[in-house]
Coordinates of C-alpha atoms (C1' of nucleotides) in Angstrom, one line a residue:
Chain A
M19 CA 152.5 107.9 125.8
G20 CA 149.8 110.2 127.3
A21 CA 146.5 110.2 125.6
V22 CA 147.7 108.7 122.4
Q23 CA 147.3 105.0 122.2
T24 CA 149.6 102.7 120.4
A25 CA 148.2 100.4 117.8
R26 CA 148.5 97.5 120.2
Q27 CA 146.5 99.3 122.9
R28 CA 143.8 100.2 120.4
A29 CA 143.6 96.6 119.2
R30 CA 143.4 95.4 122.8
A31 CA 140.6 97.7 123.8
E32 CA 138.7 96.8 120.7
L33 CA 139.1 93.1 121.0
T34 CA 138.2 93.2 124.7
R35 CA 135.0 94.9 123.7
E36 CA 134.4 92.3 121.0
I37 CA 134.9 89.5 123.4
V38 CA 132.4 90.9 125.8
D39 CA 129.9 91.4 123.0
A40 CA 130.3 87.9 121.8
A41 CA 130.0 86.6 125.4
R42 CA 126.7 88.6 125.7
R43 CA 125.4 86.9 122.6
N44 CA 126.6 83.5 124.0
L45 CA 124.6 84.3 127.1
V46 CA 121.4 84.7 125.0
A47 CA 121.8 81.2 123.6
E48 CA 122.8 79.3 126.7
G49 CA 122.3 81.2 129.9
P50 CA 124.9 82.2 132.4
S51 CA 126.1 78.8 133.4
G52 CA 126.4 77.9 129.7
L53 CA 128.7 80.8 128.9
S54 CA 131.6 79.2 127.1
L55 CA 135.0 80.7 126.5
R56 CA 135.5 78.3 123.6
A57 CA 132.2 79.4 121.9
V58 CA 133.2 83.1 122.3
A59 CA 136.7 82.4 120.9
R60 CA 135.1 80.4 118.0
E61 CA 132.8 83.3 117.2
L62 CA 135.7 85.7 117.0
G63 CA 137.8 83.3 114.9
M64 CA 140.4 82.9 117.6
V65 CA 141.8 80.0 119.4
S66 CA 140.3 79.4 122.8
S67 CA 143.4 80.0 124.7
A68 CA 143.7 83.5 123.2
I69 CA 140.9 84.7 125.4
Y70 CA 143.2 84.3 128.4
R71 CA 145.2 87.3 127.1
Y72 CA 142.1 89.4 127.9
F73 CA 140.4 87.7 130.8
P74 CA 142.1 85.6 133.4
S75 CA 139.1 83.2 133.7
R76 CA 135.6 82.5 132.7
D77 CA 134.3 84.0 135.9
D78 CA 136.0 87.3 135.2
L79 CA 134.3 87.5 131.9
L80 CA 131.0 86.7 133.7
T81 CA 131.7 89.5 136.2
T82 CA 132.2 91.9 133.3
L83 CA 128.9 91.0 131.8
I84 CA 127.2 91.4 135.2
I85 CA 128.7 94.8 135.7
D86 CA 127.8 95.9 132.2
A87 CA 124.2 94.8 132.7
Y88 CA 123.9 96.7 136.0
D89 CA 125.4 99.7 134.3
A90 CA 123.1 99.4 131.3
V91 CA 119.9 99.2 133.3
G92 CA 121.2 101.8 135.7
E93 CA 121.9 104.2 132.9
A94 CA 118.5 103.6 131.3
A95 CA 116.9 104.5 134.6
E96 CA 119.0 107.5 135.1
R97 CA 118.4 108.9 131.6
A98 CA 114.6 108.3 131.9
D99 CA 114.6 110.1 135.2
A100 CA 116.8 112.9 133.9
G101 CA 114.5 113.5 131.0
C102 CA 111.7 114.6 133.3
A103 CA 111.2 118.0 135.0
R104 CA 112.6 117.7 138.5
E105 CA 109.3 118.6 140.1
D106 CA 107.3 116.1 138.1
I107 CA 107.6 113.4 140.6
I108 CA 104.9 111.1 139.3
G109 CA 106.3 111.5 135.8
R110 CA 109.8 110.5 137.0
W111 CA 108.5 107.5 138.8
A112 CA 106.6 106.3 135.7
A113 CA 109.6 107.0 133.4
T114 CA 112.0 105.2 135.6
S115 CA 109.7 102.2 136.0
R116 CA 109.2 102.0 132.3
A117 CA 112.9 102.3 131.7
V118 CA 113.6 99.3 133.8
R119 CA 110.9 97.2 132.2
G120 CA 111.8 98.4 128.7
W121 CA 115.5 97.5 129.2
A122 CA 114.5 94.2 130.7
I123 CA 112.4 93.3 127.7
A124 CA 115.1 94.4 125.3
H125 CA 117.7 92.4 127.2
P126 CA 116.0 89.6 128.9
H127 CA 119.0 87.4 129.3
E128 CA 121.0 90.2 130.9
Y129 CA 118.1 91.0 133.1
A130 CA 118.0 87.4 134.2
L131 CA 121.7 87.4 134.7
V132 CA 121.4 90.1 137.4
Y133 CA 117.9 89.9 138.7
G134 CA 117.2 86.2 138.1
S135 CA 118.5 83.1 139.8
P136 CA 122.1 83.4 141.1
V137 CA 124.6 81.7 138.9
P138 CA 125.6 78.4 140.7
G139 CA 129.2 78.4 141.8
Y140 CA 129.7 82.1 141.0
R141 CA 130.5 84.6 143.7
A142 CA 130.0 88.2 142.8
P143 CA 133.1 90.4 143.7
E144 CA 132.9 93.8 145.3
D145 CA 133.1 95.6 142.0
T146 CA 129.5 94.8 141.2
I147 CA 128.1 96.7 144.2
G148 CA 128.5 100.2 142.7
P149 CA 126.8 99.4 139.4
A150 CA 124.1 97.4 141.1
S151 CA 122.9 100.3 143.1
R152 CA 122.4 102.8 140.3
V153 CA 118.8 102.0 139.8
T154 CA 118.2 102.1 143.5
N155 CA 119.9 105.5 143.6
V156 CA 117.5 106.9 141.1
L157 CA 114.5 105.8 143.2
V158 CA 116.1 107.2 146.3
G159 CA 116.7 110.5 144.6
L160 CA 113.2 110.6 143.4
V161 CA 111.7 110.0 146.9
C162 CA 114.1 112.5 148.3
D163 CA 113.1 115.2 145.9
A164 CA 109.4 114.3 146.5
A165 CA 109.9 114.9 150.2
A166 CA 111.7 118.2 149.6
L167 CA 109.0 119.4 147.1
G168 CA 106.1 118.5 149.4
A169 CA 105.1 115.9 146.9
L170 CA 104.7 113.1 149.4
A171 CA 101.2 112.5 150.8
A172 CA 101.1 111.1 154.3
R173 CA 99.4 107.7 154.1
A174 CA 97.3 106.2 156.9
T175 CA 99.8 103.4 157.3
P176 CA 98.8 100.4 159.4
S177 CA 101.2 99.9 162.3
L178 CA 104.5 98.3 161.2
P179 CA 106.9 96.2 163.3
V180 CA 109.0 98.4 165.6
A181 CA 112.1 96.8 164.2
M182 CA 111.1 97.9 160.7
V183 CA 110.5 101.5 161.9
A184 CA 113.9 101.5 163.6
D185 CA 115.7 100.1 160.5
A186 CA 113.8 102.5 158.1
R187 CA 114.7 105.4 160.3
R188 CA 118.4 104.4 160.2
L189 CA 118.2 104.0 156.4
A190 CA 116.4 107.3 156.0
D191 CA 119.0 109.2 158.1
L192 CA 121.6 107.6 155.9
V193 CA 120.3 108.4 152.4
L194 CA 116.9 110.0 152.6
P195 CA 116.8 112.8 155.2
G196 CA 113.4 114.2 155.7
V197 CA 111.5 111.0 154.7
G198 CA 109.6 109.2 157.4
P199 CA 110.1 105.5 158.1
E200 CA 106.6 104.6 157.0
T201 CA 107.2 106.2 153.6
L202 CA 110.6 104.7 153.2
T203 CA 109.2 101.2 154.0
R204 CA 106.5 101.8 151.4
A205 CA 109.2 102.8 148.9
I206 CA 111.2 99.7 149.5
V207 CA 108.1 97.5 149.1
A208 CA 107.2 99.4 145.8
W209 CA 110.8 98.8 144.7
T210 CA 110.5 95.0 145.2
Q211 CA 107.1 95.2 143.4
L212 CA 108.7 96.8 140.4
F213 CA 111.2 94.0 140.0
G214 CA 108.6 91.5 140.9
I215 CA 106.3 92.4 138.1
V216 CA 109.0 92.7 135.6
S217 CA 110.4 89.3 136.5
Y218 CA 106.9 87.8 136.5
E219 CA 106.3 89.0 133.0
L220 CA 109.7 88.1 131.7
F221 CA 109.9 84.7 133.3
G222 CA 106.5 83.8 131.8
H223 CA 104.3 83.7 134.8
L224 CA 101.7 86.1 133.5
V225 CA 101.0 84.0 130.4
G226 CA 97.5 82.7 130.3
S227 CA 96.0 85.1 132.9
V228 CA 96.8 88.7 132.1
E229 CA 95.8 89.9 128.6
D230 CA 98.4 92.6 128.1
P231 CA 101.4 92.8 130.4
E232 CA 102.1 96.4 129.5
V233 CA 98.7 97.5 130.5
L234 CA 99.1 95.7 133.8
F235 CA 102.5 97.4 134.2
E236 CA 101.0 100.8 133.6
S237 CA 98.4 100.1 136.2
S238 CA 101.0 99.0 138.7
I239 CA 102.9 102.2 138.1
V240 CA 99.8 104.2 139.0
L241 CA 98.9 102.1 141.9
M242 CA 102.3 102.0 143.4
A243 CA 102.9 105.7 143.0
D244 CA 99.7 106.2 145.0
F245 CA 100.9 103.5 147.5
I246 CA 104.1 105.3 148.2
G247 CA 102.3 108.6 148.5
L248 CA 103.8 110.3 145.5
R249 CA 101.7 113.1 144.2
E250 CA 101.9 116.1 141.9
S251 CA 104.3 118.6 143.4
R252 CA 102.7 121.7 144.9
R253 CA 105.3 123.8 143.0
R254 CA 104.4 122.4 139.7
K255 CA 102.7 124.8 137.3
V256 CA 99.7 123.0 135.9
S257 CA 98.7 124.4 132.6
R258 CA 95.7 122.9 130.9
Chain B
M90 CA 96.7 42.6 140.2
G91 CA 94.3 45.2 141.7
A92 CA 95.6 47.2 144.6
V93 CA 98.4 44.8 145.4
Q94 CA 101.7 45.7 143.8
T95 CA 104.2 43.2 142.6
A96 CA 107.8 43.4 143.9
R97 CA 108.8 44.9 140.6
Q98 CA 106.2 47.6 140.8
R99 CA 107.2 48.5 144.4
A100 CA 110.8 48.6 143.5
R101 CA 110.0 50.8 140.5
A102 CA 108.0 53.3 142.5
E103 CA 110.7 53.5 145.1
L104 CA 113.5 53.9 142.7
T105 CA 111.7 56.6 140.8
R106 CA 111.3 58.5 144.0
E107 CA 115.0 58.0 144.9
I108 CA 116.0 59.3 141.4
V109 CA 113.9 62.4 141.9
D110 CA 115.3 63.0 145.4
A111 CA 118.9 62.6 144.1
A112 CA 118.1 64.9 141.2
R113 CA 116.8 67.5 143.7
R114 CA 120.0 67.3 145.6
N115 CA 122.0 67.6 142.4
L116 CA 120.0 70.8 141.6
V117 CA 121.2 72.3 144.9
A118 CA 124.8 71.8 143.9
E119 CA 124.7 72.9 140.3
G120 CA 121.5 74.7 139.4
P121 CA 119.0 73.6 136.8
S122 CA 121.2 73.6 133.7
G123 CA 123.8 71.6 135.6
L124 CA 121.4 68.9 136.5
S125 CA 123.2 65.7 135.4
L126 CA 121.8 62.3 134.8
R127 CA 125.2 60.8 135.3
A128 CA 125.6 62.5 138.7
V129 CA 122.2 61.2 139.8
A130 CA 123.0 57.7 138.7
R131 CA 126.4 57.8 140.4
E132 CA 124.7 58.9 143.7
L133 CA 122.4 55.9 143.5
G134 CA 125.2 53.5 142.6
M135 CA 123.7 52.8 139.2
V136 CA 125.0 53.0 135.7
S137 CA 124.0 56.1 133.9
S138 CA 122.0 54.4 131.2
A139 CA 119.8 52.8 133.9
I140 CA 118.1 56.1 134.5
Y141 CA 116.5 55.7 131.1
R142 CA 114.3 52.9 132.4
Y143 CA 112.6 55.6 134.6
F144 CA 112.9 58.8 132.7
P145 CA 113.0 59.0 128.9
S146 CA 115.4 62.1 129.0
R147 CA 117.0 64.7 131.1
D148 CA 114.3 67.2 130.4
D149 CA 111.6 64.8 131.7
L150 CA 113.4 64.5 134.9
L151 CA 113.6 68.3 135.1
T152 CA 109.9 68.6 134.4
T153 CA 109.2 66.2 137.3
L154 CA 111.3 68.5 139.5
I155 CA 109.4 71.5 138.4
I156 CA 106.0 70.0 139.0
D157 CA 107.1 68.8 142.4
A158 CA 108.3 72.2 143.3
Y159 CA 105.1 73.9 142.2
D160 CA 103.2 71.2 144.1
A161 CA 105.3 71.7 147.2
V162 CA 104.9 75.5 147.4
G163 CA 101.3 75.2 146.4
E164 CA 100.6 72.7 149.2
A165 CA 102.5 74.9 151.7
A166 CA 100.3 77.8 150.8
E167 CA 97.1 75.7 150.9
R168 CA 97.9 74.3 154.3
A169 CA 98.7 77.7 155.7
D170 CA 95.5 79.1 154.4
A171 CA 93.5 76.1 155.6
G172 CA 94.9 76.5 159.1
C173 CA 93.1 79.8 159.5
A174 CA 89.5 80.5 160.3
R175 CA 87.7 81.2 157.0
E176 CA 86.6 84.7 158.1
D177 CA 90.1 85.7 159.2
I178 CA 91.0 87.2 155.9
I179 CA 94.0 89.2 157.1
G180 CA 95.3 86.2 158.9
R181 CA 94.9 84.0 155.8
W182 CA 96.8 86.6 153.7
A183 CA 99.6 86.7 156.2
A184 CA 99.8 82.9 156.7
T185 CA 99.8 82.3 152.9
S186 CA 102.5 84.9 152.3
R187 CA 104.6 83.5 155.1
A188 CA 104.2 80.0 153.7
V189 CA 105.5 81.1 150.3
R190 CA 108.5 82.8 151.8
G191 CA 109.1 80.0 154.3
W192 CA 109.1 77.4 151.6
A193 CA 111.3 79.5 149.4
I194 CA 113.9 79.9 152.1
A195 CA 113.8 76.2 153.0
H196 CA 114.1 75.3 149.3
P197 CA 115.9 78.1 147.6
H198 CA 117.0 76.1 144.6
E199 CA 113.6 74.7 143.9
Y200 CA 112.2 78.2 144.3
A201 CA 114.7 79.5 141.7
L202 CA 113.8 76.6 139.5
V203 CA 110.2 77.7 139.2
Y204 CA 110.3 81.4 139.9
G205 CA 113.8 82.4 138.8
S206 CA 115.3 82.6 135.4
P207 CA 113.9 80.2 132.8
V208 CA 116.1 77.2 132.2
P209 CA 117.8 77.8 128.8
G210 CA 116.7 75.4 126.2
Y211 CA 113.9 74.0 128.3
R212 CA 110.3 74.3 127.3
A213 CA 107.8 73.6 130.0
P214 CA 105.1 71.1 129.0
E215 CA 101.4 71.6 129.7
D216 CA 101.5 69.4 132.8
T217 CA 103.1 72.2 134.8
I218 CA 100.2 74.6 134.4
G219 CA 98.0 72.9 137.0
P220 CA 100.6 72.7 139.8
A221 CA 101.8 76.2 138.9
S222 CA 98.5 77.7 139.7
R223 CA 97.9 76.3 143.1
V224 CA 99.4 79.3 145.0
T225 CA 97.4 81.6 142.8
N226 CA 94.3 79.7 143.5
V227 CA 94.8 80.2 147.2
L228 CA 95.1 84.0 146.8
V229 CA 92.0 83.9 144.5
G230 CA 90.0 82.1 147.0
L231 CA 91.1 84.5 149.7
V232 CA 90.0 87.6 147.8
C233 CA 86.8 85.8 146.8
D234 CA 85.9 85.0 150.4
A235 CA 86.9 88.6 151.4
A236 CA 84.4 89.9 149.0
A237 CA 81.7 87.5 150.2
L238 CA 82.4 88.4 153.8
G239 CA 82.4 92.1 153.3
A240 CA 86.1 92.1 154.2
L241 CA 87.1 94.2 151.2
A242 CA 87.4 97.9 151.8
A243 CA 86.9 100.1 148.7
R244 CA 90.1 102.0 148.0
A245 CA 90.2 105.4 146.4
T246 CA 92.0 104.0 143.3
P247 CA 93.6 106.4 140.9
S248 CA 92.1 105.9 137.5
L249 CA 93.5 102.9 135.7
P250 CA 93.9 102.3 132.0
V251 CA 90.6 101.3 130.4
A252 CA 92.2 98.2 128.9
M253 CA 93.1 97.1 132.4
V254 CA 89.7 97.7 133.8
A255 CA 88.2 95.6 130.9
D256 CA 90.7 92.8 131.3
A257 CA 90.2 92.8 135.1
R258 CA 86.5 92.6 134.7
R259 CA 86.9 89.7 132.3
L260 CA 89.2 87.9 134.8
A261 CA 86.9 88.7 137.7
D262 CA 83.9 87.3 135.9
L263 CA 85.9 84.2 135.3
V264 CA 87.2 83.4 138.7
L265 CA 86.3 86.1 141.2
P266 CA 82.6 87.0 140.9
G267 CA 81.7 90.0 142.9
V268 CA 85.1 91.5 143.0
G269 CA 85.6 94.9 141.2
P270 CA 88.2 95.4 138.6
E271 CA 90.2 97.9 140.7
T272 CA 90.4 95.4 143.6
L273 CA 91.4 92.6 141.3
T274 CA 94.1 94.7 139.7
R275 CA 95.4 95.6 143.2
A276 CA 95.4 91.9 144.0
I277 CA 97.4 91.0 141.0
V278 CA 99.9 93.8 141.8
A279 CA 100.2 92.5 145.4
W280 CA 100.7 89.0 144.1
T281 CA 103.7 90.2 141.9
Q282 CA 105.0 92.1 144.9
L283 CA 104.9 88.9 147.1
F284 CA 107.1 87.0 144.6
G285 CA 109.2 90.1 144.0
I286 CA 110.2 90.6 147.6
V287 CA 110.8 86.9 148.1
S288 CA 113.0 86.8 145.0
Y289 CA 114.8 89.9 146.1
E290 CA 115.7 88.4 149.4
L291 CA 116.6 85.0 148.1
F292 CA 118.7 86.3 145.2
G293 CA 120.7 88.5 147.5
H294 CA 119.5 92.0 146.5
L295 CA 118.6 93.1 150.0
V296 CA 122.0 92.4 151.4
G297 CA 123.7 95.6 152.6
S298 CA 120.6 97.7 152.7
V299 CA 117.9 96.1 154.8
E300 CA 118.8 94.9 158.3
D301 CA 116.4 92.0 158.7
P302 CA 114.5 90.7 155.6
E303 CA 111.9 89.0 157.8
V304 CA 110.9 92.3 159.4
L305 CA 110.6 93.9 156.0
F306 CA 108.6 90.9 154.8
E307 CA 106.2 91.3 157.8
S308 CA 105.8 94.9 157.0
S309 CA 105.1 94.2 153.4
I310 CA 102.4 91.8 154.4
V311 CA 100.7 94.5 156.4
L312 CA 101.1 97.1 153.8
M313 CA 99.9 95.0 150.9
A314 CA 96.9 93.7 152.8
D315 CA 96.0 97.3 153.3
F316 CA 96.8 98.0 149.7
I317 CA 94.4 95.3 148.4
G318 CA 91.8 96.5 150.9
L319 CA 91.7 93.4 153.0
R320 CA 90.2 94.1 156.4
E321 CA 88.8 92.2 159.4
S322 CA 85.6 90.5 158.4
R323 CA 82.5 92.1 159.9
R324 CA 81.3 88.7 160.9
R325 CA 84.4 87.9 162.9
K326 CA 84.0 87.7 166.6
V327 CA 86.7 89.8 168.2
S328 CA 87.5 88.6 171.7
R329 CA 90.1 90.6 173.5
Chain C
dT101 C1' 167.3 106.8 111.4
dG102 C1' 168.8 102.4 112.8
dT103 C1' 169.6 98.5 115.7
dA104 C1' 169.0 95.4 119.9
dC105 C1' 166.0 93.9 123.0
dA106 C1' 161.6 93.5 125.6
dT107 C1' 156.8 93.0 125.5
dC108 C1' 152.9 90.7 124.4
dA109 C1' 148.9 88.8 121.1
dG110 C1' 147.8 84.8 119.2
dT111 C1' 148.8 79.6 118.0
dG112 C1' 148.2 74.7 118.4
dA113 C1' 148.5 70.8 120.9
dA114 C1' 147.5 68.6 125.0
dC115 C1' 145.5 67.3 129.7
dG116 C1' 141.7 65.6 132.1
dC117 C1' 137.3 66.1 132.7
dG118 C1' 132.1 65.5 132.2
dC119 C1' 128.0 65.1 129.5
dG120 C1' 123.4 62.7 127.2
dT121 C1' 122.1 59.0 124.7
dT122 C1' 122.2 54.4 122.2
dC123 C1' 122.6 49.5 122.1
dA124 C1' 123.2 44.6 122.5
dC125 C1' 123.4 41.9 126.5
dT126 C1' 122.3 39.2 131.0
dG127 C1' 119.5 37.7 134.5
dA128 C1' 115.8 38.3 137.6
dT129 C1' 110.7 38.8 138.1
dG130 C1' 106.0 38.0 136.5
dT131 C1' 102.3 35.6 133.8
dA132 C1' 99.7 32.1 131.4
dC133 C1' 98.7 27.6 130.7
Chain D
dT266 C1' 102.6 23.0 141.6
dG267 C1' 105.4 23.2 137.5
dT268 C1' 107.0 24.7 133.2
dA269 C1' 107.6 27.9 129.1
dC270 C1' 107.7 32.3 127.7
dA271 C1' 107.4 37.4 128.1
dT272 C1' 108.6 41.4 130.4
dC273 C1' 111.7 44.5 132.0
dA274 C1' 115.6 46.4 135.3
dG275 C1' 120.2 47.1 135.1
dT276 C1' 125.0 46.5 132.8
dG277 C1' 129.0 48.0 130.4
dA278 C1' 131.0 49.6 126.4
dA279 C1' 130.8 53.0 123.1
dC280 C1' 129.7 57.3 120.2
dG281 C1' 130.6 62.0 119.7
dC282 C1' 130.5 65.9 121.9
dG283 C1' 132.0 70.2 124.6
dC284 C1' 134.4 72.3 128.3
dG285 C1' 138.3 75.4 131.1
dT286 C1' 142.9 75.8 131.5
dT287 C1' 148.1 75.2 130.7
dC288 C1' 152.2 75.6 128.1
dA289 C1' 156.0 76.1 125.0
dC290 C1' 156.1 78.5 120.7
dT291 C1' 156.2 82.2 116.9
dG292 C1' 156.1 86.5 115.1
dA293 C1' 154.6 91.2 115.2
dT294 C1' 154.7 95.6 117.8
dG295 C1' 156.9 98.9 120.9
dT296 C1' 160.9 101.0 123.4
dA297 C1' 165.5 102.6 124.6
dC298 C1' 169.7 103.8 123.1

DNA sequence: TGTACATCAGTGAACGCGCGTTCACTGATGTAC
DNA sequence: TGTACATCAGTGAACGCGCGTTCACTGATGTAC
C-alpha cells in the first residue's frame, strides 16, 4: 500500500473531513450541547446511522471539534508570533494577542467551545491536552526569549503569597529557566487577562459601556506588556 | 386587599419560587440549553403544562434565572464591599474580588450562565441590564472613592490609543468624575482580568499548571490593585 | 487477467426516549351583592 | 351570613417534533491466489 491510498481510503478521509466541517457549522447554529449527529448526516445527505462508520459516538465528534479548535487558535498564535523578529518582544506579544482575539472573533462558537462554559456531561479526554497548550507555549516562549534577551524589566512587585512564589519558582524551573517568580506570576495573570477580555467582548459584556472593543483591546495589549515588564530588547536595532 | 395576601396569592408566590429553585437545580445537571420545563414540573410533582400558569415560556424561566444570578453575585459583591471601612480601598478591592470568585465557586453553573458562553437561541431582554451592572457598580464606586480619598497613585502609563483616551474620558465624565482616562482604562482591564481568572479556574484551564488557584487569585488581587494604582488611603489611621 | 472471498460504506427501519406548547376540562378559591 | 358568579391553578391528553444508537441488510471496493 505505502503512500498510495486506495479510492476507499481517499473517500473515507474526505468524508471524515466533511462530517467535521458540517458538525462545525451545526455548532454555530445550536451550540455544543445542541450538536446533532442527525443534523450533520442530513446536511451531508446521508442516513444518520452512517456517521457511526466514522465516529463511534457524538462525544467523539465533539472531541474532534475541540481538538481542531485548540489547534486552530494555537496555530494562529504560533504564526503570528513567528511572523515577528525574535528580538521584537513587544511586537510578538501584540501579534500573539491579536491573533487570539482575531481568531476568536472569526470563530466565536469554536472559541466558546473551548474557552466558554464546559459542555454539560462531556468529559474531555487526554488527547485535548496537547493542542490546548499551544497558545500557552507561545506565551511561554515569548517570556523565555524576553528573559534571554534582557527584554524583561524588573517590576516593583508588591509582596506575593509565599505559596505563589514557591509554585511560580517550580513552574519557572520547569519551563521558563531564568525567569523570576514575580515575573512568571505576572505573566500568568496577563494570560488570564487576555482570555478574560476576549471572552468579555465575545460574550457581550462590553456592550453598552465601551465604545470600541478593539481600541480597548489594543490598550490592554500595551498595558499588560508593561505589566509583565516586557520592553524593547537591548539588542534590537532601532532605526528611525 | 392591601398588604394582606389571599391564600391563592401566597401559594402562587411560593410555587413561583419553588419552580425557580427547581429550575436552578435542573441547570446544574444539564446546563442552560438543557433546562427543561418538564423536568422542573416532574421534580415538583406537577404536570408539565402547569408551569405555564407561572411562566409563559421556557425562555422566561431562563431569564428569571439569569436575573437571579446577576442579583446574587451583585449582592455578594456589594456586601463584601460594604463590610469594609470606606477608606480601606485595597481591602475593598480584595473583598469584592474574593466575593465574586467565592460566589462563582459556590454556584459554578449560575456563573457559567451569565459569564460563560451565550445560550444559543436565547436573547436577553432589557430587564437583565440592571442586575448585570451591580458588580460593575461596586468597582466603579470603589475607584471613585479612591480618587476622592487620594488613594490612587498615578502610574507611568505607556501611551494609549487616542480613541481609548477619548472614550475613557467620556466614560469617566459619565460615572467616575475626577478619574483620569489612563486610570479608568486600567480599571476596565483589571475588571476583565478578574472575570478572566475566575472563568479560567472554573472552566478548568488552570488544571495541570497552577498548584493552587486560590493562591494565584490572591496574587492577582495584589498585582491588579497595584496595576490600577490603588493604594492605602492617606486618611486611613494605621495602627500596628 | 480472472475468480473467490473479505472488507466495509451506506441503507432503512426500529427502539425508546425527551422536549415545548396547546387546549378543553374540573374544581377550588375569591369577590360582589 | 349566604348566594351567584368570576377567577384561576392544575389536569391529562394530544400534537408534532428531534434525538442517539442498534441492527440486519445490500452492494461496491479491495485483496489473495
